[in-house]
Amino acid sequence: MTPSSVATLGLVLLAAPALPGIAGRTKSFLTGRRGAPVLQLYRDLAKLARKGAVLSETTTAVFRAAPLVGLLTSLLAALLLPFDGRSPVAGFSGDLLLFAGLLALGRFVLVLAALDTGSSFEGMGASREAGFAAFTEPALFLCLLALVLATGELSLGGILGTPLAVAWSAGGPPLVMVGIALFIILLAEGSRVPVDDPATHLELTMIHEVMVLDHSGPDLGLILYGGALKLAVFAALVVGVMVPRTGVSAPVSAAILLAGLVVVAVVVGLVESVMARLRLDRVPQLLVAASALAAFAAILLLR
Amino acid sequence: MTLFFAGLALILAGGAGAVILRSRPRLGDALFVLLVMSGAVVSAVPALRVLAGGRVENVQLAAAVPGGPWVFGLDALSAFFALVFLGVGAASAVYGAAYLRDERPHRPVAFGHLLVAILLVSLALVVTAQAAVAFLSAWELMALSAYLLVVFESERAEVRRAGLIYLVATHTGTLALFVLFALWGVHAPDLTFASLAAAAPALPRAGAVVLLLGLAGFGVKAGFVPLHFWLPGAHAASPSHVSALMSGLVIKTGIYGLLRLVALTGAPPAWWGWTVLTLGLLSGVLGVLWALAQHDLKRLLAYHSVENIGIILLGLGVGALGSAYHVPAVAVLGYAGAALHVMNHALFKSLLFLGAGAVGKATGTRQIDRLGGLARAMPVTWVLFLVASAAIVGLPPLNGFVSEWVVFQALLRGGVTTSPLRLAIFGAAGLGLIGALALACFAKVCGVIFLGRARTPLARAPREAPAGLLAPMVVLAVACGFIGLLPVVVVGPALRAGAAVAGVPDAGTLGGVGDVMASVRWIAWSAAALVVTLGAGWMLRAAVLRRRPVRSGPTWGCGYALTSARMQYTASSFAAPLLEAYGPLAGVEAERGPATFATHAHDPVLDGVLERAWGGLQALAARLRPLERGRLSNGLFYVLTTVIVLLAYLVVAARPL
């Protein structure tokens, strides 16, 4: 833990809600609409924080705890990433599994909360979320494995530093493949097009949105912020892999990261503008493609 | 060792006491519970001493049977398994006393307790035996007492069938073990493990036959794919505390056998390690996939045992590869991860089975799709079941995460070497897939059984399980949480057991192992951080909402006003998209009528292969029937032909008797 790592983490926590806004703005710009302001999510969060809540009679404590668990797990996972390009707030050898485990815990509890409402729509969302995660998870693991093979390091903090820069100079193509696979995972985990559509209005076609239909007030705020943070964490992972920052001062590194997050958000918006979401039974194919890409990269990196 | 045997004697006395006092059931049950618990504690003392680095003298009995003396001893591996077996076994036995209480009028409950005691003792003997004949005797005692417990409710046809399949399977496995020790014993003066280990270098083809026989023989017991076919039926058929014993402990003796085999033969060849690793992946993925398809809670849990055996085999396989490619740190970590997952799986899987028993008692059904909303009626059972579910999925901050992390470490550290061992790193991706599928499966189980609303009206309103059932479950759940929060306590002993298997005297000095021990601290910190921040956040949320208007109302029906409990997602509909993506692998048969739809889960190995093969064999046998019609002349003809053929063989081979 260094002052700069904590400061950059703070910056990312502050900037996270802007990412969905940037993606949305890109989409509206390209489709010739004015669209919601970039900072809309901040306003939504501020409004939700002041509100009361409506709780379904069917629900139990799981439903109430889930938004909190979802946010906290994303937050703790963020502690493992070296946002300033040097060191994470916390990290140890083998923390890759903790990273995946924490995100899985958040998903587990959110899925349970959806089933807790006894609504058929939310059960549907829960089923899809858990089902698609079974395809994203191996892809994520394969990406991490490829990075381990590329750098010989066993922790996120170790991988995303100088060793990765060395690996880039040794050969870029496999790392580009890992970056693309991670971006697909980001689209799935962040519930974006072509896996999920955050702007859809029909419950039948939703995945993440329909899971959280019954949450309201501060709880919904926690879910929205947790989702934005998860998106930021994966975006930072993509940036960390694609732009290894070594030999630059901490402020420059932080600036590069923030610029990278904006670029990722714009690309997410671009993807949403040029393609429709996939049919639900086609989504696994996309995610398996991400797995295949990462596995390919790992094989290339075996040397 | 005397102390260890004294503890086992206490356990046996508890079982015997239950039978003797069966006319006074309350006293008998109390005596049984007391003696089993104290016996487990007494026997645990020498095992703990060994794991702390001490030594325990072997016991040698000059048995009047071939194969040399019967030796019993405790090394780190034995001690680790013995502790798990005694601890979890005692908890299950105590649960059993309360579970079977109301079955007294129509079942010999006291004899059930005696059988549980015998099973526990034979389990302890299996892991401490240091001679082949003693080992096989204990093994057989275990198999038979387990069989009698499986068919405890023998009035049901499916129970008898499951018991028969189990009996046939386990004896086929034992047959392989007999051959194993017989072939090995040819090269050794007697059948004590010490002599066998000394003779291991003399085995032809680097012990290939012995290692394969071990994989088959112990594999049937461990129940990995494709040798798992007996397991779901047997686990689902038995009373819940017996399922816990079977799934938590009995199948682990197969893993113990494999670890012991590796310890005795020395570094296994690489192909064996790759075979084990592949079997582990296969077992892990298919086990959880088939679990997803199940409608019966206990069958579902049984398939998860297949999955977890897969994870254990991943550790064992990468450990064997570490030995084969001379990377001792990977070997120690792999074996230690396997041993640790044995312990953790024993804890959370028996907890799950005991929870399933409590649900079954309260509702009278094990069909997941008929249940719903039990969290309100059974809050304590629900919390315990949730803890065990999160643990089995491998989520922090619980014990399942710790052992999967150690296995993961072994796979990754294999990956950063330069030998062919680095291919093993792809096993870690399998671990990710298994974890995500398990998450889907347990989200389904927890969500459908305990959350939402009741799907069908039950015969009677479910009530919270009695304290006698809950107390042993609480102990197991606390153990799961404790290991998750303070993994250092168990990772050290597991590494000691792993080092004993790998034959590495001072594992702590290996770079990788020291690094892992240092990182375990971080696991503890992260678990603590999770728990503390969650607690703080929960209080903060409550404080904020106290000052806000909080209303409650019906679940939002998306504009539809007349929702009913039958509209909820069921376990089948929850799992359907995922199973569909896996196609025929998932073993699901869909049945579509004009207005009905039903899915049936079948076991691709048992129903798809074995039943057909068995049918074919029977058809062949039927065609042979005309040969034997009970006529004396036919019989005489066969005898004469056989004698002539034998004589001809002797003449041709020119080897007079």
XYZ file of N, CA and C in Angstrom, chain B residues 299-432:
402
model
N -29.838 -36.308 -4.481
C -29.095 -36.740 -5.677
C -28.217 -35.597 -6.187
N -28.772 -34.394 -6.119
C -28.012 -33.222 -6.560
C -26.741 -33.071 -5.727
N -26.905 -33.195 -4.412
C -25.732 -33.063 -3.543
C -24.732 -34.177 -3.837
N -25.251 -35.379 -4.141
C -24.348 -36.495 -4.432
C -23.512 -36.203 -5.674
N -24.132 -35.619 -6.702
C -23.353 -35.285 -7.902
C -22.311 -34.213 -7.589
N -22.618 -33.358 -6.628
C -21.601 -32.378 -6.247
C -20.409 -33.040 -5.578
N -20.631 -34.202 -4.983
C -19.473 -34.936 -4.451
C -18.574 -35.370 -5.593
N -19.182 -35.799 -6.696
C -18.387 -36.169 -7.870
C -17.561 -34.966 -8.323
N -18.218 -33.800 -8.338
C -17.520 -32.578 -8.741
C -16.338 -32.287 -7.812
N -16.587 -32.374 -6.510
C -15.522 -32.010 -5.571
C -14.397 -33.024 -5.564
N -14.732 -34.288 -5.812
C -13.660 -35.265 -5.977
C -12.803 -34.851 -7.165
N -13.456 -34.274 -8.180
C -12.709 -33.769 -9.331
C -11.718 -32.695 -8.923
N -12.162 -31.761 -8.085
C -11.253 -30.694 -7.632
C -10.096 -31.306 -6.835
N -10.430 -32.293 -5.995
C -9.378 -32.956 -5.212
C -8.383 -33.629 -6.151
N -8.906 -34.273 -7.204
C -8.013 -34.942 -8.154
C -7.159 -33.941 -8.917
N -7.686 -32.741 -9.159
C -6.856 -31.718 -9.800
C -5.622 -31.466 -8.944
N -5.835 -31.342 -7.622
C -4.707 -31.136 -6.715
C -3.780 -32.337 -6.724
N -4.380 -33.525 -6.613
C -3.568 -34.747 -6.574
C -2.779 -34.906 -7.870
N -3.446 -34.630 -8.994
C -2.785 -34.798 -10.287
C -1.622 -33.842 -10.448
N -1.839 -32.575 -10.106
C -0.742 -31.624 -10.285
C 0.371 -31.933 -9.282
N -0.013 -32.465 -8.115
C 1.012 -32.884 -7.160
C 1.864 -34.003 -7.736
N 1.184 -35.006 -8.328
C 1.914 -36.124 -8.924
C 2.822 -35.631 -10.040
N 2.324 -34.658 -10.833
C 3.153 -34.110 -11.908
C 4.358 -33.374 -11.341
N 4.125 -32.666 -10.222
C 5.243 -31.982 -9.568
C 6.313 -32.972 -9.150
N 5.860 -34.126 -8.609
C 6.828 -35.172 -8.247
C 7.545 -35.671 -9.490
N 6.744 -35.936 -10.550
C 7.320 -36.556 -11.741
C 8.337 -35.642 -12.401
N 8.068 -34.331 -12.420
C 8.980 -33.404 -13.097
C 9.958 -32.741 -12.123
N 10.031 -33.288 -10.910
C 11.006 -32.818 -9.916
C 10.839 -31.337 -9.590
N 9.587 -30.937 -9.325
C 9.340 -29.597 -8.801
C 8.686 -29.798 -7.428
N 9.481 -29.987 -6.382
C 8.911 -30.415 -5.097
C 7.877 -29.442 -4.543
N 8.048 -28.133 -4.781
C 7.076 -27.187 -4.219
C 5.682 -27.446 -4.791
N 5.610 -27.696 -6.112
C 4.315 -27.975 -6.740
C 3.748 -29.283 -6.201
N 4.631 -30.283 -6.008
C 4.167 -31.567 -5.486
C 3.527 -31.381 -4.116
N 4.249 -30.696 -3.229
C 3.739 -30.509 -1.867
C 2.433 -29.721 -1.901
N 2.395 -28.636 -2.692
C 1.187 -27.807 -2.735
C 0.007 -28.581 -3.316
N 0.262 -29.360 -4.367
C -0.819 -30.120 -4.980
C -1.409 -31.129 -4.011
N -0.547 -31.935 -3.389
C -1.042 -32.928 -2.430
C -1.727 -32.242 -1.249
N -1.112 -31.134 -0.783
C -1.706 -30.434 0.361
C -3.067 -29.870 -0.011
N -3.184 -29.323 -1.241
C -4.476 -28.807 -1.678
C -5.509 -29.916 -1.720
N -5.110 -31.092 -2.216
C -6.035 -32.227 -2.249
C -6.473 -32.595 -0.844
N -5.500 -32.700 0.072
C -5.835 -33.092 1.445
C -6.738 -32.043 2.090
N -6.423 -30.776 1.848
C -7.209 -29.709 2.464
C -8.637 -29.706 1.913
N -8.763 -29.972 0.613
C -10.110 -29.982 0.056
C -10.885 -31.198 0.560
N -10.177 -32.279 0.856
C -10.844 -33.420 1.488
C -11.474 -32.980 2.802
N -10.685 -32.252 3.601
C -11.201 -31.788 4.893
C -12.387 -30.846 4.688
N -12.217 -29.874 3.817
C -13.263 -28.871 3.653
C -14.524 -29.472 3.057
N -14.336 -30.354 2.085
C -15.515 -30.971 1.496
C -16.238 -31.829 2.520
N -15.470 -32.517 3.364
C -16.108 -33.309 4.418
C -16.962 -32.404 5.292
N -16.457 -31.225 5.611
C -17.205 -30.320 6.487
C -18.468 -29.805 5.805
N -18.315 -29.186 4.611
C -19.513 -28.530 4.072
C -20.457 -29.504 3.408
N -19.954 -30.614 2.872
C -20.875 -31.542 2.251
C -21.699 -32.279 3.289
N -21.077 -32.661 4.423
C -21.921 -33.310 5.432
C -22.918 -32.293 5.970
N -22.491 -31.035 6.103
C -23.438 -30.013 6.556
C -24.620 -29.903 5.583
N -24.326 -29.944 4.281
C -25.403 -29.849 3.296
C -26.345 -31.042 3.393
N -25.772 -32.243 3.543
C -26.636 -33.420 3.638
C -27.473 -33.378 4.907
N -26.856 -32.937 6.013
C -27.618 -32.835 7.251
C -28.724 -31.795 7.087
N -28.414 -30.698 6.393
C -29.436 -29.693 6.118
C -30.546 -30.262 5.256
N -30.159 -31.062 4.251
C -31.165 -31.686 3.394
C -32.054 -32.608 4.224
N -31.430 -33.291 5.199
C -32.212 -34.155 6.078
C -33.211 -33.344 6.885
N -32.764 -32.197 7.389
C -33.665 -31.348 8.178
C -34.817 -30.861 7.311
N -34.517 -30.475 6.063
C -35.569 -30.025 5.149
C -36.533 -31.172 4.864
N -35.953 -32.351 4.616
C -36.793 -33.506 4.320
C -37.721 -33.844 5.476
N -37.166 -33.805 6.692
C -37.998 -34.087 7.872
C -39.126 -33.075 8.022
N -38.807 -31.802 7.730
C -39.796 -30.747 7.958
C -40.882 -30.739 6.890
N -40.535 -31.142 5.658
C -41.494 -30.979 4.569
C -41.996 -32.297 4.005
N -41.261 -33.369 4.261
C -41.685 -34.653 3.742
C -41.363 -34.854 2.272
N -40.562 -33.996 1.682
C -40.180 -34.215 0.288
C -38.747 -33.760 0.051
N -38.113 -34.378 -0.948
C -36.774 -33.934 -1.341
C -36.812 -33.322 -2.736
N -38.014 -33.229 -3.319
C -38.144 -32.663 -4.663
C -38.028 -31.159 -4.584
N -36.968 -30.619 -5.191
C -36.679 -29.195 -5.056
C -37.849 -28.356 -5.565
N -38.438 -28.784 -6.681
C -39.451 -27.950 -7.314
C -40.763 -27.894 -6.542
N -40.903 -28.736 -5.529
C -42.142 -28.668 -4.754
C -41.997 -27.710 -3.577
N -40.776 -27.268 -3.315
C -40.535 -26.449 -2.129
C -40.464 -24.972 -2.487
N -40.189 -24.148 -1.491
C -40.049 -22.719 -1.705
C -40.299 -21.969 -0.410
N -39.576 -20.876 -0.229
C -39.830 -19.999 0.913
C -39.583 -20.593 2.285
N -38.734 -21.606 2.376
C -38.516 -22.232 3.681
C -37.717 -21.351 4.636
N -37.079 -20.286 4.107
C -36.237 -19.450 4.965
C -37.033 -18.873 6.134
N -38.308 -18.599 5.901
C -39.109 -18.023 6.977
C -39.413 -19.039 8.066
N -39.758 -20.260 7.638
C -40.131 -21.273 8.625
C -38.906 -21.866 9.307
N -37.790 -21.940 8.588
C -36.604 -22.602 9.141
C -35.392 -21.678 9.034
N -35.396 -20.577 9.784
C -34.318 -19.597 9.583
C -32.921 -20.138 9.930
N -32.830 -20.937 10.979
C -31.497 -21.418 11.372
C -30.968 -22.400 10.332
N -31.807 -23.351 9.939
C -31.410 -24.294 8.896
C -30.982 -23.539 7.642
N -31.717 -22.502 7.320
C -31.429 -21.719 6.109
C -30.035 -21.087 6.186
N -29.735 -20.448 7.310
C -28.426 -19.800 7.427
C -27.312 -20.841 7.327
N -27.506 -21.984 7.998
C -26.475 -23.021 7.965
C -26.309 -23.558 6.545
N -27.431 -23.767 5.870
C -27.378 -24.288 4.500
C -26.700 -23.271 3.581
N -26.987 -21.997 3.817
C -26.384 -20.949 2.980
C -24.861 -20.925 3.169
N -24.431 -21.048 4.429
C -22.986 -21.058 4.704
C -22.330 -22.211 3.951
N -22.947 -23.394 4.059
C -22.369 -24.558 3.389
C -22.383 -24.379 1.870
N -23.439 -23.764 1.328
C -23.521 -23.569 -0.120
C -22.433 -22.623 -0.599
N -22.269 -21.510 0.110
C -21.226 -20.562 -0.287
C -19.858 -21.227 -0.175
N -19.708 -22.108 0.820
C -18.419 -22.775 0.997
C -18.156 -23.737 -0.153
N -19.172 -24.486 -0.568
C -18.936 -25.501 -1.597
C -18.700 -24.839 -2.948
N -19.273 -23.656 -3.157
C -19.039 -22.948 -4.408
C -17.608 -22.393 -4.441
N -16.981 -22.308 -3.269
C -15.601 -21.818 -3.219
C -15.537 -20.305 -3.112
N -16.506 -19.721 -2.398
C -16.528 -18.268 -2.267
C -15.806 -17.843 -1.000
N -15.055 -16.726 -1.060
C -14.523 -16.189 0.171
C -15.690 -15.643 0.984
N -15.654 -15.551 2.276
C -14.560 -15.877 3.195
C -14.723 -17.247 3.836
N -14.993 -18.297 3.084
C -15.259 -19.590 3.711
C -14.188 -20.601 3.322
N -14.321 -21.810 3.893
C -13.201 -22.764 3.803
C -12.993 -23.312 2.393
N -14.092 -23.443 1.610
C -13.922 -23.985 0.267
C -12.970 -23.142 -0.561
N -13.023 -21.845 -0.350
C -12.133 -20.953 -1.083
C -10.671 -21.255 -0.744
N -10.405 -21.523 0.523
C -9.017 -21.723 0.957
C -8.394 -22.914 0.237
N -9.119 -24.044 0.212
C -8.495 -25.223 -0.401
C -8.422 -25.078 -1.918
N -9.448 -24.458 -2.533
C -9.346 -24.243 -3.974
C -8.176 -23.317 -4.278
N -7.912 -22.394 -3.368
C -6.804 -21.473 -3.572
C -5.469 -22.215 -3.529
N -5.344 -23.184 -2.617
C -4.087 -23.937 -2.540
C -3.896 -24.766 -3.819
N -4.988 -25.409 -4.290
C -4.899 -26.165 -5.545
C -4.520 -25.225 -6.691
N -5.150 -24.053 -6.707
C -4.888 -23.040 -7.727
C -3.417 -22.623 -7.698
N -2.897 -22.430 -6.498
C -1.471 -22.085 -6.346
C -0.590 -23.151 -6.987
N -0.927 -24.428 -6.702
C -0.109 -25.513 -7.256
C -0.155 -25.480 -8.776
N -1.363 -25.259 -9.345
C -1.494 -25.243 -10.803
C -0.718 -24.071 -11.402
N -0.837 -22.893 -10.783
C -0.141 -21.715 -11.313
C 1.371 -21.889 -11.210
N 1.815 -22.405 -10.052
C 3.257 -22.551 -9.873
C 3.812 -23.624 -10.807
N 2.962 -24.603 -11.158
C 3.376 -25.521 -12.208
C 3.506 -24.783 -13.534
N 2.615 -23.813 -13.752
C 2.583 -23.093 -15.022
C 3.802 -22.239 -15.263
N 4.438 -21.733 -14.218
C 5.575 -20.839 -14.437
C 6.905 -21.592 -14.430
N 6.860 -22.931 -14.502
C 8.102 -23.677 -14.655
C 8.411 -23.804 -16.150
N 9.543 -24.446 -16.455
C 9.897 -24.592 -17.867
C 9.686 -26.020 -18.356
N 9.310 -26.940 -17.454
C 9.114 -28.329 -17.863
C 7.726 -28.486 -18.500
N 7.433 -29.671 -19.050
C 6.080 -29.879 -19.614
C 4.990 -29.650 -18.571
N 5.362 -29.659 -17.303
C 4.424 -29.419 -16.213
C 3.609 -28.148 -16.430
N 4.155 -27.186 -17.212
C 3.467 -25.909 -17.303
C 2.120 -26.011 -18.010
N 1.916 -27.116 -18.759
C 0.602 -27.306 -19.378
C -0.496 -27.465 -18.334
N -0.097 -27.891 -17.128
C -1.095 -28.128 -16.084
C -1.842 -26.867 -15.712
N -1.299 -25.727 -16.070
C -1.940 -24.456 -15.701
C -3.349 -24.370 -16.270
N -3.609 -25.086 -17.372
C -4.952 -25.019 -17.945
C -5.982 -25.662 -17.017
N -5.512 -26.485 -16.098
C -6.422 -27.015 -15.089
C -7.073 -25.907 -14.285
N -6.355 -24.781 -14.132
C -6.910 -23.670 -13.354
C -8.142 -23.085 -14.038
N -8.145 -23.085 -15.383
C -9.333 -22.599 -16.084
C -10.508 -23.529 -15.816
N -10.197 -24.847 -15.729
C -11.237 -25.803 -15.373
C -11.815 -25.492 -14.006
N -10.927 -25.120 -13.092
C -11.378 -24.744 -11.751
C -12.369 -23.579 -11.830
N -12.085 -22.623 -12.734
C -12.990 -21.493 -12.901
C -14.349 -21.924 -13.425
